[in-house]
XYZ file of C-alpha atoms in Angstrom:
670
model
C 13.720 38.614 -30.748
C 16.156 36.486 -29.185
C 14.281 33.872 -27.596
C 11.553 33.661 -30.576
C 14.270 32.511 -32.813
C 16.056 30.382 -30.352
C 12.834 28.546 -29.319
C 12.168 27.265 -33.133
C 15.035 24.264 -32.725
C 13.336 23.324 -28.918
C 10.577 20.941 -28.452
C 7.169 22.515 -28.661
C 6.503 21.606 -24.890
C 9.733 23.290 -23.797
C 9.168 26.738 -22.339
C 11.780 29.818 -21.786
C 10.061 32.078 -19.350
C 11.002 35.524 -17.785
C 8.695 36.545 -14.508
C 6.140 33.914 -15.502
C 5.833 34.951 -19.419
C 6.074 32.257 -22.060
C 8.402 33.153 -24.884
C 7.972 30.395 -27.445
C 4.841 31.472 -28.842
C 6.557 31.139 -32.344
C 7.736 27.863 -32.347
C 4.673 25.942 -33.633
C 3.497 28.591 -36.035
C 6.895 28.808 -37.485
C 7.108 24.714 -38.133
C 3.429 25.148 -39.508
C 4.268 27.923 -42.088
C 7.732 25.578 -43.134
C 5.137 22.558 -43.866
C 2.024 24.666 -45.158
C 4.428 27.135 -47.489
C 4.328 24.921 -51.001
C 0.523 25.303 -50.483
C 0.349 28.568 -49.035
C 2.926 30.635 -50.576
C 3.321 32.747 -47.622
C 6.788 33.057 -47.453
C 7.032 34.529 -51.095
C 3.969 36.765 -49.698
C 5.614 37.957 -46.905
C 9.114 38.860 -48.469
C 6.724 40.939 -51.069
C 5.269 43.102 -48.112
C 8.433 43.315 -46.773
C 9.936 44.565 -50.026
C 7.072 46.994 -50.090
C 7.788 48.476 -46.746
C 11.375 49.029 -47.845
C 10.161 50.780 -50.645
C 7.979 52.810 -48.586
C 10.532 53.482 -46.318
C 12.565 55.128 -49.042
C 9.844 57.505 -50.320
C 8.454 58.490 -46.954
C 7.855 62.024 -48.200
C 4.801 60.469 -50.073
C 3.785 57.886 -47.437
C 0.876 58.405 -44.932
C 1.399 55.294 -43.235
C 3.489 56.606 -40.188
C 4.468 52.547 -39.099
C 6.475 51.819 -42.232
C 9.610 51.142 -40.291
C 8.274 48.967 -37.414
C 6.087 47.244 -40.472
C 9.281 46.587 -42.040
C 11.428 45.590 -38.912
C 8.756 43.284 -37.747
C 8.225 41.591 -41.421
C 11.672 41.014 -41.560
C 12.115 39.553 -38.440
C 9.691 36.999 -39.038
C 11.143 36.247 -42.553
C 14.532 35.641 -40.855
C 13.102 33.153 -38.390
C 11.425 31.227 -41.204
C 14.540 31.340 -43.265
C 16.424 30.244 -40.438
C 14.032 26.853 -39.977
C 14.106 26.604 -44.000
C 17.635 26.420 -44.291
C 18.575 24.072 -41.367
C 16.379 21.646 -42.720
C 16.482 21.528 -46.629
C 19.348 22.095 -49.446
C 19.992 25.457 -50.931
C 17.945 23.924 -54.381
C 14.945 23.069 -52.139
C 14.826 26.592 -50.264
C 14.953 28.543 -53.888
C 12.026 26.215 -54.881
C 10.371 27.604 -51.629
C 10.846 31.141 -52.826
C 8.603 30.296 -56.249
C 5.453 29.114 -54.424
C 2.381 31.772 -54.876
C -0.576 31.874 -52.506
C -3.054 31.246 -55.138
C -0.900 28.643 -56.874
C -0.774 24.394 -56.036
C 1.335 22.242 -54.391
C 3.333 22.075 -57.742
C 2.945 25.349 -59.155
C 5.547 28.316 -59.064
C 5.072 32.135 -60.348
C 7.721 32.806 -62.954
C 7.903 36.615 -62.011
C 8.995 35.465 -58.653
C 12.141 33.401 -59.880
C 14.570 36.007 -58.944
C 12.898 36.888 -54.965
C 16.061 35.209 -53.108
C 18.068 38.199 -55.589
C 15.847 40.849 -54.989
C 15.462 39.929 -51.067
C 19.325 39.765 -50.456
C 19.826 43.068 -52.650
C 17.402 44.656 -50.478
C 18.805 43.470 -47.351
C 22.461 45.067 -48.240
C 20.713 48.398 -49.219
C 19.077 48.483 -45.937
C 22.870 48.218 -44.276
C 24.203 50.629 -46.302
C 21.783 53.037 -46.513
C 19.803 53.113 -42.768
C 23.029 54.731 -41.048
C 21.997 57.532 -43.122
C 18.963 58.230 -40.286
C 21.125 59.026 -37.586
C 20.968 62.772 -37.261
C 24.763 63.106 -37.105
C 24.955 61.950 -40.795
C 23.928 65.160 -42.630
C 22.343 64.648 -45.876
C 20.267 66.876 -48.484
C 17.792 64.037 -48.912
C 13.893 65.352 -48.669
C 12.477 62.396 -47.271
C 15.147 62.749 -44.255
C 13.667 66.407 -43.700
C 9.974 65.086 -43.806
C 10.933 62.826 -41.594
C 12.715 65.072 -39.176
C 10.275 67.542 -39.052
C 7.626 64.677 -38.850
C 9.085 63.595 -35.656
C 9.784 66.750 -34.251
C 6.071 67.991 -34.816
C 5.031 64.343 -32.622
C 7.346 64.183 -30.432
C 9.225 66.687 -27.885
C 11.963 64.236 -26.941
C 13.871 65.117 -30.366
C 14.759 63.122 -33.316
C 17.462 61.543 -32.084
C 16.740 58.817 -29.734
C 13.527 57.899 -31.554
C 14.942 57.772 -34.930
C 18.302 56.552 -34.098
C 16.921 53.345 -31.894
C 14.461 52.113 -34.516
C 16.890 52.438 -37.321
C 19.217 50.501 -34.808
C 16.939 47.515 -34.634
C 16.066 47.594 -38.644
C 20.024 47.401 -39.217
C 20.505 44.892 -36.843
C 17.819 42.768 -37.995
C 19.141 43.040 -41.768
C 22.785 42.149 -40.958
C 21.312 39.223 -38.970
C 19.279 37.952 -41.416
C 22.448 37.837 -44.249
C 23.889 35.828 -41.726
C 21.234 32.831 -41.824
C 20.936 33.554 -45.723
C 24.741 32.232 -45.609
C 24.193 29.469 -42.994
C 23.724 26.665 -45.123
C 27.644 26.359 -44.480
C 26.739 25.366 -41.149
C 25.063 22.103 -42.246
C 27.539 20.696 -44.444
C 30.948 18.732 -43.611
C 32.540 19.733 -46.605
C 33.460 23.530 -47.433
C 31.030 25.069 -49.941
C 32.611 26.103 -53.085
C 29.603 26.649 -55.068
C 26.422 28.092 -53.753
C 23.463 29.416 -54.813
C 23.142 32.023 -51.841
C 27.274 32.876 -52.748
C 26.606 33.364 -56.500
C 23.911 35.884 -55.793
C 25.869 37.992 -53.379
C 29.256 37.841 -56.046
C 27.013 38.593 -58.900
C 24.191 40.841 -60.523
C 22.760 43.084 -58.593
C 24.436 42.581 -55.255
C 27.745 43.098 -56.596
C 27.879 46.923 -57.334
C 27.425 47.237 -53.389
C 30.276 45.502 -52.401
C 32.478 48.203 -51.263
C 29.748 49.931 -49.523
C 28.828 47.035 -47.949
C 32.177 46.042 -46.222
C 32.795 49.694 -45.714
C 29.688 50.245 -43.692
C 30.250 47.106 -41.753
C 33.353 48.007 -40.842
C 32.350 51.320 -39.530
C 29.606 49.417 -37.849
C 32.463 47.787 -35.588
C 34.497 51.110 -35.453
C 31.313 53.224 -33.675
C 30.361 50.374 -31.159
C 26.647 52.024 -30.957
C 25.151 50.455 -28.254
C 21.514 48.854 -28.221
C 18.986 51.157 -27.457
C 17.392 50.459 -23.789
C 14.206 48.425 -23.623
C 11.142 50.596 -24.912
C 13.200 53.631 -25.470
C 12.498 53.505 -29.348
C 8.580 52.873 -28.853
C 6.628 55.337 -30.326
C 4.773 57.804 -27.659
C 1.652 57.826 -26.992
C -0.355 60.587 -29.270
C -2.050 63.381 -27.676
C -5.031 62.498 -29.418
C -5.268 58.694 -28.314
C -4.055 57.556 -31.331
C -5.799 54.539 -32.780
C -6.228 51.020 -32.484
C -4.080 49.997 -35.137
C -1.032 52.600 -33.562
C -1.829 50.908 -30.115
C -1.306 47.292 -31.458
C 1.920 48.192 -33.584
C 3.577 49.789 -30.772
C 2.683 46.684 -28.914
C 4.256 44.269 -31.465
C 7.311 46.602 -31.293
C 7.478 46.579 -28.010
C 7.254 43.226 -27.018
C 9.948 41.995 -30.262
C 12.488 44.314 -28.383
C 11.806 43.587 -25.107
C 12.181 39.684 -25.847
C 15.870 40.526 -27.681
C 16.863 42.406 -24.861
C 15.749 39.840 -22.293
C 17.644 37.265 -24.054
C 17.254 33.542 -24.173
C 18.421 30.284 -25.021
C 21.803 30.024 -26.124
C 21.807 33.726 -26.103
C 24.229 35.874 -24.177
C 22.895 37.574 -20.628
C 21.369 41.109 -20.799
C 24.041 42.752 -18.450
C 26.448 41.094 -21.098
C 24.719 42.735 -24.324
C 24.448 46.022 -22.334
C 28.280 46.182 -22.488
C 28.678 45.822 -26.163
C 27.237 46.563 -29.236
C 24.801 43.922 -30.795
C 25.249 45.673 -34.155
C 29.216 46.024 -34.200
C 29.137 42.266 -32.833
C 26.855 41.587 -35.627
C 28.544 43.337 -38.533
C 31.945 42.191 -37.585
C 30.495 38.428 -37.936
C 29.030 38.876 -41.060
C 31.975 41.001 -42.692
C 34.475 37.750 -41.479
C 31.614 35.546 -43.043
C 31.770 37.634 -46.154
C 35.404 37.929 -46.066
C 36.027 34.106 -46.338
C 33.530 32.639 -48.770
C 35.450 30.655 -51.173
C 36.564 32.294 -54.621
C 33.878 31.594 -57.320
C 34.835 29.716 -60.269
C 35.104 32.609 -62.392
C 35.852 35.350 -60.210
C 37.418 36.198 -57.110
C 35.662 36.801 -53.702
C 34.833 40.351 -54.067
C 34.049 41.216 -50.410
C 38.052 40.022 -49.615
C 39.062 41.862 -52.553
C 37.712 45.087 -50.917
C 39.168 44.210 -47.610
C 42.806 43.650 -49.371
C 42.304 46.866 -50.907
C 40.830 49.718 -49.001
C 42.951 52.846 -48.162
C 43.341 55.888 -45.625
C 40.909 58.815 -45.845
C 44.268 60.602 -45.815
C 45.645 58.771 -48.620
C 45.115 61.076 -52.573
C 46.752 58.205 -54.570
C 44.686 57.029 -56.976
C 42.479 53.602 -56.785
C 43.809 50.804 -59.106
C 41.720 50.016 -61.926
C 42.107 46.204 -61.802
C 39.626 46.506 -58.429
C 36.432 48.134 -58.666
C 36.010 47.512 -54.995
C 38.302 49.540 -53.616
C 37.257 52.625 -51.041
C 38.620 54.899 -48.058
C 38.066 54.126 -44.504
C 39.343 56.394 -41.393
C 42.272 54.549 -40.146
C 42.701 55.991 -36.991
C 39.105 55.376 -35.977
C 39.839 51.631 -37.312
C 43.129 51.651 -35.166
C 41.429 52.707 -32.056
C 38.793 50.078 -32.648
C 41.036 47.329 -33.343
C 43.347 48.305 -30.050
C 40.020 48.402 -27.802
C 38.009 45.148 -28.927
C 41.162 42.771 -29.070
C 39.636 40.595 -26.259
C 37.154 38.774 -28.637
C 38.352 36.058 -31.213
C 36.464 37.961 -33.744
C 38.625 41.375 -33.345
C 41.606 39.627 -33.249
C 40.995 37.416 -36.539
C 39.875 40.522 -38.356
C 43.012 42.064 -37.345
C 45.103 39.205 -38.493
C 43.139 39.664 -41.921
C 43.785 43.528 -42.345
C 47.627 42.775 -41.261
C 47.911 40.217 -43.457
C 45.850 40.905 -46.709
C 45.838 44.656 -46.578
C 49.267 46.294 -47.351
C 47.734 49.768 -46.606
C 46.494 48.738 -43.120
C 50.128 46.889 -42.445
C 51.954 50.080 -43.326
C 49.992 52.392 -41.353
C 49.794 50.104 -38.312
C 53.695 49.554 -38.340
C 54.393 53.194 -38.641
C 52.175 54.062 -35.497
C 53.974 56.189 -32.619
C 51.771 54.079 -29.971
C 52.214 50.287 -31.579
C 51.646 49.567 -27.667
C 47.993 50.032 -27.873
C 47.880 47.146 -30.122
C 50.487 45.209 -28.892
C 49.701 44.667 -25.291
C 46.031 43.091 -25.863
C 47.599 40.692 -28.087
C 50.186 39.727 -25.469
C 47.627 39.835 -22.765
C 45.713 37.157 -25.304
C 48.828 35.135 -24.925
C 49.787 35.792 -21.373
C 45.919 34.168 -20.677
C 46.770 31.154 -22.978
C 45.176 28.858 -20.367
C 41.827 30.271 -20.518
C 41.884 31.075 -24.271
C 40.692 28.773 -27.092
C 43.832 27.649 -29.038
C 42.255 29.528 -32.326
C 42.127 32.713 -30.573
C 45.824 32.136 -29.477
C 47.096 30.829 -32.811
C 45.834 33.982 -34.482
C 47.396 36.429 -32.029
C 50.715 34.603 -32.573
C 50.377 35.013 -36.380
C 49.872 38.745 -35.669
C 53.143 39.097 -33.570
C 54.903 37.370 -36.437
C 53.637 39.715 -39.000
C 54.655 42.544 -37.115
C 58.225 40.970 -36.426
C 58.902 40.628 -40.072
C 59.340 44.562 -39.758
C 62.830 46.213 -38.480
C 61.570 49.047 -38.034
C 58.982 47.366 -35.422
C 61.640 45.129 -33.996
C 63.555 48.535 -32.820
C 60.617 50.571 -32.185
C 59.466 48.352 -29.243
C 62.355 48.459 -27.349
C 62.303 52.261 -27.079
C 59.053 52.244 -25.662
C 59.115 51.331 -21.598
C 56.201 50.431 -19.896
C 55.182 50.878 -16.116
C 53.462 48.400 -13.786
C 51.959 45.738 -15.993
C 49.330 44.418 -13.124
C 48.528 41.464 -15.620
C 51.599 39.754 -15.608
C 51.867 37.801 -12.229
C 54.877 35.416 -12.109
C 57.070 38.829 -11.384
C 56.220 42.658 -10.256
C 57.354 44.341 -13.837
C 57.683 48.092 -12.476
C 59.431 49.241 -15.768
C 60.222 47.202 -18.579
C 60.545 47.619 -22.580
C 57.669 46.783 -24.662
C 60.311 44.371 -26.831
C 61.329 42.709 -23.187
C 57.697 42.145 -22.206
C 56.775 40.611 -25.734
C 59.819 38.139 -25.330
C 58.926 37.271 -22.128
C 55.250 36.473 -23.011
C 56.501 34.611 -26.083
C 59.039 32.198 -24.010
C 55.881 31.803 -21.622
C 53.809 30.622 -24.163
C 56.536 28.121 -25.576
C 56.931 26.809 -21.896
C 53.150 26.285 -21.687
C 52.866 24.428 -25.181
C 55.915 22.016 -24.087
C 53.874 20.974 -20.277
C 50.446 20.989 -22.389
C 49.452 21.076 -25.673
C 53.032 19.883 -27.344
C 51.603 21.840 -30.851
C 54.364 21.708 -33.232
C 53.261 24.669 -35.203
C 52.773 27.092 -32.045
C 56.577 26.352 -31.347
C 57.685 26.979 -34.474
C 55.730 30.248 -34.694
C 57.083 31.474 -31.183
C 60.612 30.784 -32.202
C 60.043 32.615 -35.537
C 58.973 35.834 -33.976
C 61.627 35.597 -31.726
C 64.030 35.048 -34.287
C 62.960 37.816 -36.316
C 63.579 40.360 -33.246
C 66.527 38.367 -32.196
C 69.115 40.965 -34.405
C 67.494 44.070 -32.863
C 67.320 43.053 -28.984
C 68.398 45.878 -27.272
C 68.414 46.623 -23.545
C 67.008 43.736 -22.496
C 65.534 43.386 -19.353
C 67.541 41.346 -16.729
C 64.387 39.241 -16.273
C 63.859 38.817 -19.643
C 67.509 37.921 -20.269
C 67.334 35.568 -17.565
C 63.954 33.545 -19.246
C 65.730 33.205 -22.375
C 68.581 31.135 -20.676
C 65.896 29.173 -18.712
C 64.061 28.189 -21.856
C 67.152 26.730 -23.241
C 67.385 25.230 -19.805
C 64.269 23.489 -20.080
C 65.253 22.270 -23.402
C 68.229 21.093 -22.521
C 67.049 19.052 -19.822
C 64.582 17.475 -21.701
C 67.005 16.645 -24.604
C 68.964 14.953 -21.748
C 65.521 12.804 -20.566
C 64.771 11.454 -24.050
C 68.288 10.718 -24.720
C 68.478 8.487 -21.959
C 64.900 6.688 -22.521
C 65.982 6.027 -25.753
C 69.351 4.679 -24.590
C 67.345 2.604 -22.187
C 64.359 1.327 -24.633
C 67.537 0.401 -27.018
C 69.174 -1.712 -24.235
C 65.962 -3.429 -23.323
C 65.326 -4.060 -26.983
C 68.148 -6.432 -26.986
C 66.576 -8.987 -24.712
C 63.119 -9.109 -26.103
C 61.463 -9.040 -29.302
C 58.077 -8.855 -28.352
C 56.993 -5.358 -28.426
C 57.835 -1.975 -30.671
C 60.331 0.012 -29.643
C 58.915 4.064 -28.777
C 59.553 6.294 -31.593
C 62.154 8.539 -29.378
C 64.652 9.254 -32.549
C 61.613 11.390 -33.475
C 60.958 12.984 -30.125
C 64.763 14.144 -30.141
C 64.931 15.502 -33.411
C 62.123 17.870 -32.715
C 63.883 18.590 -29.612
C 67.033 19.192 -31.161
C 65.494 21.528 -33.985
C 64.126 23.643 -31.372
C 67.571 23.982 -29.305
C 69.004 24.733 -32.511
C 66.687 27.376 -32.991
C 67.203 28.823 -29.516
C 71.336 28.739 -29.982
C 70.458 30.340 -32.886
C 68.295 33.479 -31.524
C 71.133 33.569 -29.023
C 73.697 33.836 -31.443
C 71.941 36.556 -33.746
C 71.937 38.621 -30.775
C 75.553 38.387 -29.659
C 76.486 38.819 -33.054
C 74.284 41.812 -33.956
C 73.694 43.731 -30.737
C 76.166 42.484 -27.968
C 77.071 46.009 -26.490
C 73.324 46.645 -26.246
C 72.753 43.066 -23.990
C 74.763 43.090 -21.273
C 71.724 41.609 -19.474
C 71.786 38.452 -21.616
C 75.773 38.239 -21.549
C 75.358 37.941 -17.495
C 72.952 35.329 -17.523
C 75.134 33.280 -20.366
C 78.195 33.419 -18.179
C 75.911 32.318 -15.155
C 74.767 29.566 -16.952
C 77.945 28.597 -18.822
C 77.772 24.980 -17.708
C 74.307 24.437 -19.796
C 76.077 24.920 -23.067
C 78.873 22.570 -22.494
C 77.582 19.097 -23.873
C 76.406 21.076 -26.975
C 80.136 22.505 -28.157
C 81.009 19.133 -29.741
C 77.246 18.035 -31.067
C 77.373 17.652 -34.440
C 73.908 19.205 -34.825
C 75.159 22.496 -32.898
C 78.786 22.518 -33.128
C 78.933 25.311 -35.790
C 76.211 27.616 -33.872
C 78.299 27.129 -30.653
C 81.684 28.466 -32.164
C 80.172 32.373 -31.202
C 78.494 31.259 -27.866
C 81.529 29.462 -27.237
C 83.891 32.161 -28.051
C 81.665 35.000 -25.969
C 81.444 32.844 -23.117
C 85.350 32.300 -23.261
C 86.275 35.752 -23.424
C 84.237 37.465 -20.725
C 85.199 34.516 -18.386
C 88.640 35.544 -18.759
C 88.134 39.162 -18.126
C 86.051 38.371 -14.939
C 88.652 35.962 -13.851
C 91.412 38.977 -14.088
C 89.167 41.407 -12.377
C 89.038 38.930 -9.156
C 86.882 37.053 -6.836
C 83.268 38.065 -5.175
C 82.473 40.622 -7.688
C 79.141 42.537 -7.273
C 76.376 42.456 -9.786
C 76.821 45.916 -10.711
C 80.933 45.097 -11.414
C 80.077 42.311 -13.239
C 77.981 44.364 -15.604
C 80.521 47.289 -15.622
C 83.209 44.708 -16.921
C 80.824 43.259 -19.348
C 79.975 46.295 -20.989
C 83.832 47.376 -21.035
C 84.443 44.013 -22.342
C 81.752 44.336 -25.165
C 83.355 47.427 -26.560
C 87.051 45.364 -26.722
C 85.753 42.261 -28.045
C 86.981 42.106 -32.073
C 84.030 41.958 -34.029
C 85.504 40.089 -36.776
C 86.379 37.349 -34.568
C 82.783 36.419 -34.603
C 81.869 34.242 -37.215
C 78.701 35.441 -39.748
C 75.543 33.698 -40.055
C 72.596 34.101 -42.262
C 70.244 36.557 -41.058
C 67.567 34.811 -39.284
C 64.097 36.183 -41.043
C 60.803 34.191 -41.066
C 57.767 35.276 -43.032
C 54.529 33.966 -42.364
C 52.632 32.089 -45.182
C 49.141 30.576 -45.240
C 48.930 27.435 -45.901
C 47.310 26.144 -48.972
C 43.618 26.099 -49.030
C 43.728 28.198 -45.878
C 39.537 27.913 -46.193
C 39.736 24.423 -44.376
C 40.985 26.338 -41.327
C 39.353 29.790 -41.285
C 35.366 28.771 -42.523
C 35.006 26.408 -39.853
C 36.866 28.717 -37.143
C 34.167 31.786 -38.460
C 31.362 29.918 -38.489
C 32.435 28.540 -35.092
C 32.540 31.674 -33.863
C 29.089 32.715 -35.340
C 27.519 29.841 -33.949
C 28.851 30.849 -30.092
C 29.180 34.522 -30.534
C 26.088 35.956 -32.769
C 23.233 37.678 -30.718
C 20.340 36.604 -30.839
C 21.002 33.532 -33.184
C 20.993 29.677 -31.867
C 21.223 26.650 -33.942
C 20.344 23.514 -32.303
C 24.130 21.555 -31.934
C 23.115 18.250 -33.207
C 22.447 19.618 -36.828
C 25.973 21.259 -36.948
C 28.059 19.193 -39.414
C 31.283 21.980 -40.233
C 32.834 21.539 -36.832
C 32.126 19.677 -33.764
C 31.212 21.759 -30.680
C 34.874 21.002 -28.528
C 36.676 22.238 -31.629
C 39.043 25.462 -30.780
């Protein structure tokens, strides 16, 4: 499947071969079909054939055609290829017109009874997605047609029902999901966000609307299950003992060929080895879910797919659904949580996690109540740690997830109680034992330092510091290395502040003798740095004010680098916040001087612990609690829709679009 769909965007002379076999066989026929469709009406005829086959699929107890599943699959595959060509070359209005041409009609005649063929096809695809999983034997049903189909397979194959039936339903489910993505891909060919779309209208109203919750639920379960694709040829009909017939042999050959092409891969696709390590159905389902969830609201109704994502509940939640949301449903949160923890290496899974934490309060409450929160947080930290290997959007989403989690005080306390052993991916220092909270601080600080020297993204800085600020009042038993890195970051900021201040001074002196060139805007740079320094001082102050006695290592690091803070004691921007820090430094410095010279590290820490108990808390000035809450910017679709479609473009299985045709985003975005 993969190469056929890819090759339609290539010139007829370009060939993709495996073992000397050419796979671009459908490129020219697809182009001819599109050009001749107004006269032939082949698109509509093929869709009608597919719709009839899906009806046979549902009433198979009376059907004597044992190849109906493959006929439906092959018809859908060709429809998907055709739709992709149509959508990339014409507007939705023109596409809608092509659905109305009839075989017997002239070039300008239309069939009135076919005017809703798009809606019928969309509804049928959704029905296939939500009903085909019932074909798996692990899902018990009392359906007569299922019993008949199982009986038919048992009589015909000695290998059992599971592999034969599960494999063929896998491929048609994948094709249905892929075709829906293609249907929605018109967004790729528009620079502006589509706010009124014919396809969107069909999906949000009419016959498709009642399937909203079932579709979202099925796509989520496809992601949760991570069913692997069947190996090439595993699902193909076995040769009948009576020799079968010519039609049977041809159909089997076509089915084998299509599946082999799909598993071999093609232009713009992932390598077959990579496909074997994942589930194409799970990956494609997740992409479709993200696309649906980010459709813009209709003028008269909100996006029902987003509503479903915002409101679904745990299967163990027995409270009644709100009557205001007809699209709510239940899903197993434990399975969902496990899948989210295991799949965070991909942008798509991280984006899904962000959406669920931000939009679904049921999921957020469940996640924050987990006692194994490290299983979710560690993959997110690893994304941030390998920031140079990730695209900026993935890093940003991972950071926002941390910010959302740190809004909860219970989370901020619990992460310091989780002790981790041997974090192998952290290369700067061997961490044989460290709390999850201290590791989180280390990774966020590392991200800030990377951003200061490389990307210089103000928003990344802001969100990193906001996450640290949210945690600061609950810092507990900070690892000595985490405490050192906090002070080291302040040292780096201090040096940068001094450098910019010196540059501004020199620039001002130089400008006194020359009026030829404009001055660099050092004032703005200085203002940004001072805002970051102020935030760091507030984070340190928050920890000292609320949990001084829990953090002797931070006090130790503060005393060791006490000279850093001298220049900010009288600075008008920091004078107020420096009072507590100056008091702590003076108090503990005095106690260390009284203890004598040449004190060991252990002795210094002991004096700090004793002093933390003796320090009068009323001497520390109270400041407002540091609390930051993530809020999406206005018109978030301007960010998320291009991001989601960039993921579809780069990650979708067996789909390729010519990069020259893409209008929604640039190829180097993210």
